mmCIF file of C-alpha atoms in Angstrom:
data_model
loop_
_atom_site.group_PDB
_atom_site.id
_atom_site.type_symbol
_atom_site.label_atom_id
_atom_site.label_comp_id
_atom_site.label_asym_id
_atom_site.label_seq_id
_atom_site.Cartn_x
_atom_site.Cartn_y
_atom_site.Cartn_z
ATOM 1 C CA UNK A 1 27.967 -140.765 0.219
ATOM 2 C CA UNK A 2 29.495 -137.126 0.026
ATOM 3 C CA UNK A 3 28.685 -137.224 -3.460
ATOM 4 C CA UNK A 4 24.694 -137.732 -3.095
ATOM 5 C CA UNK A 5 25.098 -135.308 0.017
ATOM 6 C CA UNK A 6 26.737 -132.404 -2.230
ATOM 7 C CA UNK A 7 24.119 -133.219 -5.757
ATOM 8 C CA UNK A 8 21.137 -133.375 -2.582
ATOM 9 C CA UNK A 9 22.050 -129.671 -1.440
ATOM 10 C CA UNK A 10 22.636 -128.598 -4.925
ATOM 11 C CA UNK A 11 19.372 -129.819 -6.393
ATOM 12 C CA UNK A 12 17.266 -128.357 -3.211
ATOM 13 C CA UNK A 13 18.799 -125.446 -3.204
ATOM 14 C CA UNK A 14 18.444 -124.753 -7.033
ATOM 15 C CA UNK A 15 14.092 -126.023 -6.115
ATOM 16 C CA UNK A 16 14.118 -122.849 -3.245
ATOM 17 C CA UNK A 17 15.644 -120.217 -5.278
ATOM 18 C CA UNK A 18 13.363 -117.858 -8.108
ATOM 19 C CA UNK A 19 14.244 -118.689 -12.018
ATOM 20 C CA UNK A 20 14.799 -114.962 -12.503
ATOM 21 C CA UNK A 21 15.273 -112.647 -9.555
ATOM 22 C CA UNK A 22 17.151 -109.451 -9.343
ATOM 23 C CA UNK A 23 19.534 -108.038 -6.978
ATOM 24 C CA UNK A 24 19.353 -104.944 -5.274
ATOM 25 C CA UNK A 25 22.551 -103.039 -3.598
ATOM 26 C CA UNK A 26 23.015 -99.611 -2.706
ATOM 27 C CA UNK A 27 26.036 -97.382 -1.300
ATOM 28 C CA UNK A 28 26.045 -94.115 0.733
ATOM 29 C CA UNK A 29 29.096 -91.728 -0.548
ATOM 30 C CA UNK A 30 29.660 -88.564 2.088
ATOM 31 C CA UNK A 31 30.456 -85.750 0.232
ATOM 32 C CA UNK A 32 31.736 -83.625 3.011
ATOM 33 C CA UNK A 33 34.360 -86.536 4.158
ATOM 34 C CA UNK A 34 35.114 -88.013 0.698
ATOM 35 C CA UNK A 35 34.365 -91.294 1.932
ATOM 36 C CA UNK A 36 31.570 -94.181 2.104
ATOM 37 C CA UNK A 37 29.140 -93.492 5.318
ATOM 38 C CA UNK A 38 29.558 -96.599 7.631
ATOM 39 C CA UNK A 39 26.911 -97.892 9.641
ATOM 40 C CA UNK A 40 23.899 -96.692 8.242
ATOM 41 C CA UNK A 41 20.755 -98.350 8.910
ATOM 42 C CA UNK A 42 19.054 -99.041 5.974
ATOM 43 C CA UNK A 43 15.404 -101.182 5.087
ATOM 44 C CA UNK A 44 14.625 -102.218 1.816
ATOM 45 C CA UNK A 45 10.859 -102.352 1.157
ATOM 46 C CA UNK A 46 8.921 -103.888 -1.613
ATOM 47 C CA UNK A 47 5.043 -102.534 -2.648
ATOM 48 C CA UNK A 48 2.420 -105.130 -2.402
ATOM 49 C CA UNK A 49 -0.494 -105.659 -4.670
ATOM 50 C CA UNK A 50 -2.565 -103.566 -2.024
ATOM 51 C CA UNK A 51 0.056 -100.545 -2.444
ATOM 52 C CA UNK A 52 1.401 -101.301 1.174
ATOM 53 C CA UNK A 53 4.922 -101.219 2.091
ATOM 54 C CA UNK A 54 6.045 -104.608 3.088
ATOM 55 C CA UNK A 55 9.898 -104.899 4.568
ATOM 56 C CA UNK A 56 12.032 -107.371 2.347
ATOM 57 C CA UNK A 57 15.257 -106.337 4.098
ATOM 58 C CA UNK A 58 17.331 -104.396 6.480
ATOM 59 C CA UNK A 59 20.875 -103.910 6.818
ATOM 60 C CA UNK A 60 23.486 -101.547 7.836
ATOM 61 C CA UNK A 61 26.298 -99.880 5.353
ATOM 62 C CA UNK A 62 29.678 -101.542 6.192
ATOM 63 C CA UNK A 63 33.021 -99.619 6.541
ATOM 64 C CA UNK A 64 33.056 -98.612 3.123
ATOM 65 C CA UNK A 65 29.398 -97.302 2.967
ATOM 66 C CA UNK A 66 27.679 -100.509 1.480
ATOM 67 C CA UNK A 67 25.009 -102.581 1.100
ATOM 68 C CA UNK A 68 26.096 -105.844 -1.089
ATOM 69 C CA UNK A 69 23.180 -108.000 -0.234
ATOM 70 C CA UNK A 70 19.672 -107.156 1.438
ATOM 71 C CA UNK A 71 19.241 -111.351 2.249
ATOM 72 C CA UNK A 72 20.671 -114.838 1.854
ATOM 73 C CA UNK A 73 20.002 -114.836 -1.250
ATOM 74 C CA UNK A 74 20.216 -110.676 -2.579
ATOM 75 C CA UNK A 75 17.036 -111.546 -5.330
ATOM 76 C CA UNK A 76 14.191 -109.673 -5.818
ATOM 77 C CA UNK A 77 11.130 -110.010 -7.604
ATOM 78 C CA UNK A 78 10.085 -107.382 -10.094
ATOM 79 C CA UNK A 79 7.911 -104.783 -8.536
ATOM 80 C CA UNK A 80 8.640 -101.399 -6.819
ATOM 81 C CA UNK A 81 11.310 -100.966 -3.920
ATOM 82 C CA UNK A 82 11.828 -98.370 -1.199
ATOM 83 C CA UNK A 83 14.850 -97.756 0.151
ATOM 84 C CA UNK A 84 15.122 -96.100 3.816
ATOM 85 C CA UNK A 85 18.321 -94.681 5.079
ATOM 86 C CA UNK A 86 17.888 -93.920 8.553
ATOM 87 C CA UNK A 87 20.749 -90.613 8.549
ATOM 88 C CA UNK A 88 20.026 -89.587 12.292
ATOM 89 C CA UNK A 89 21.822 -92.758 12.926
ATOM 90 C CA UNK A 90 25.176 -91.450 11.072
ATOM 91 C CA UNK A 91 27.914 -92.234 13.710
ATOM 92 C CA UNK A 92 29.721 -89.350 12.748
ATOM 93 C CA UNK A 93 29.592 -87.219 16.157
ATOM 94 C CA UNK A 94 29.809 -83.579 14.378
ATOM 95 C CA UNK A 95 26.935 -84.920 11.937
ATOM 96 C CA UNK A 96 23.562 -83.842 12.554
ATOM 97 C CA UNK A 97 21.828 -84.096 9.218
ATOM 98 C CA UNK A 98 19.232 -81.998 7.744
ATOM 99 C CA UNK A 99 17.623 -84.572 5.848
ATOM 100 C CA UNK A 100 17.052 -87.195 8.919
ATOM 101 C CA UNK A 101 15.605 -89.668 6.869
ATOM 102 C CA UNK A 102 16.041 -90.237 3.009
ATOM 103 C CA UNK A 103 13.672 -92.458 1.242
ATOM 104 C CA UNK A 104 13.746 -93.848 -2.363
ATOM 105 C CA UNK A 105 11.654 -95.090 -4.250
ATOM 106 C CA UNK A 106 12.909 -97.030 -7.713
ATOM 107 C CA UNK A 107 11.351 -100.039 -10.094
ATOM 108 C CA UNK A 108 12.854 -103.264 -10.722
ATOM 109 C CA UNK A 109 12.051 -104.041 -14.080
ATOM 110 C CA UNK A 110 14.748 -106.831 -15.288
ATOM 111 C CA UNK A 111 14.418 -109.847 -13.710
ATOM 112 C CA UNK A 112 17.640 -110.496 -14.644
ATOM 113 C CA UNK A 113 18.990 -107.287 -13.182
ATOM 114 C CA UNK A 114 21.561 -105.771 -10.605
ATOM 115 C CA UNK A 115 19.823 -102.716 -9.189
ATOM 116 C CA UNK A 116 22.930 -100.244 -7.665
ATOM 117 C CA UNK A 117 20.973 -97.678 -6.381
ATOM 118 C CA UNK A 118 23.220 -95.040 -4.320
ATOM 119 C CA UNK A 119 22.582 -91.466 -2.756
ATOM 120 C CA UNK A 120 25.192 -89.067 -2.532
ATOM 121 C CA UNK A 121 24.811 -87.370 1.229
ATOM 122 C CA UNK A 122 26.205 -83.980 2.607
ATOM 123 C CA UNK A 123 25.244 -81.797 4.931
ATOM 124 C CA UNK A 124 22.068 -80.129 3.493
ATOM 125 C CA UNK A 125 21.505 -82.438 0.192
ATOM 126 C CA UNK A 126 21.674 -85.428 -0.774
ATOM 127 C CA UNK A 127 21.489 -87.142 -4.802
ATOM 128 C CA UNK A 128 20.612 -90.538 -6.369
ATOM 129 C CA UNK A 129 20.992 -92.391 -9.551
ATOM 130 C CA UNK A 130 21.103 -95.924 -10.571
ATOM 131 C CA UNK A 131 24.718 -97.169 -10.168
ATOM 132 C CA UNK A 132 26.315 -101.018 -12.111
#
């Protein structure tokens, strides 16, 4: 009976989940504490046919300034993505950054993919490029 249970959830759960789907991650490094920014809020967004901006995701960077997974399942669709790191939420209490908000926008176009994309914060700048 365990058997048909276990090749059940294995079967249904290969039916819910896309052939090719990529994954999407991201990382916040701050530069003036040499470290990963913790607790960030950050929303992934995905571009509709209509050129809207539809959430997909939200999360918030964990103690080593990460994002490993956006959902259950971390796969996305090809298309265009928007990442939103919400800064004025940095728990750091000395940190009050000039860039409140940092938004970026990047396109998925491997299926197959693992889409790293970080940003490099410090005080008054802040850098991106697409990580592995």
């Amino acid at each position: 009976m365990k058997t048909k249970a276990l090749s059940l959830a294995l079967v249904l759960g290969a039916m819910a989940a896309p052939a090719h789907a990529a994954e999407i991650s991201t990382h916040v490094l701050d530069l003036s504490r040499g470290a990963g920014g913790q607790s960030v809020p950050v929303t992934l967004s995905k571009r509709d046919a209509d050129g809207r901006w539809v959430q997909v995701g939200a999360a918030a960077t964990d103690a080593n300034g990460r994002v490993r997974r956006f959902d259950t399942s971390g796969s996305f669709e090809t298309g265009v993505y928007r990442l939103q790191f919400d800064m004025s939420a940095y728990p750091d209490a000395s940190s009050k950054p000039f860039f409140p908000e940092i938004t970026l926008t990047f396109r998925v176009t491997d299926a197959d993919g693992h889409y790293h994309v970080p940003v490099v914060v410090s005080p008054f700048g802040y850098s991106t490029y697409r990580g592995n």
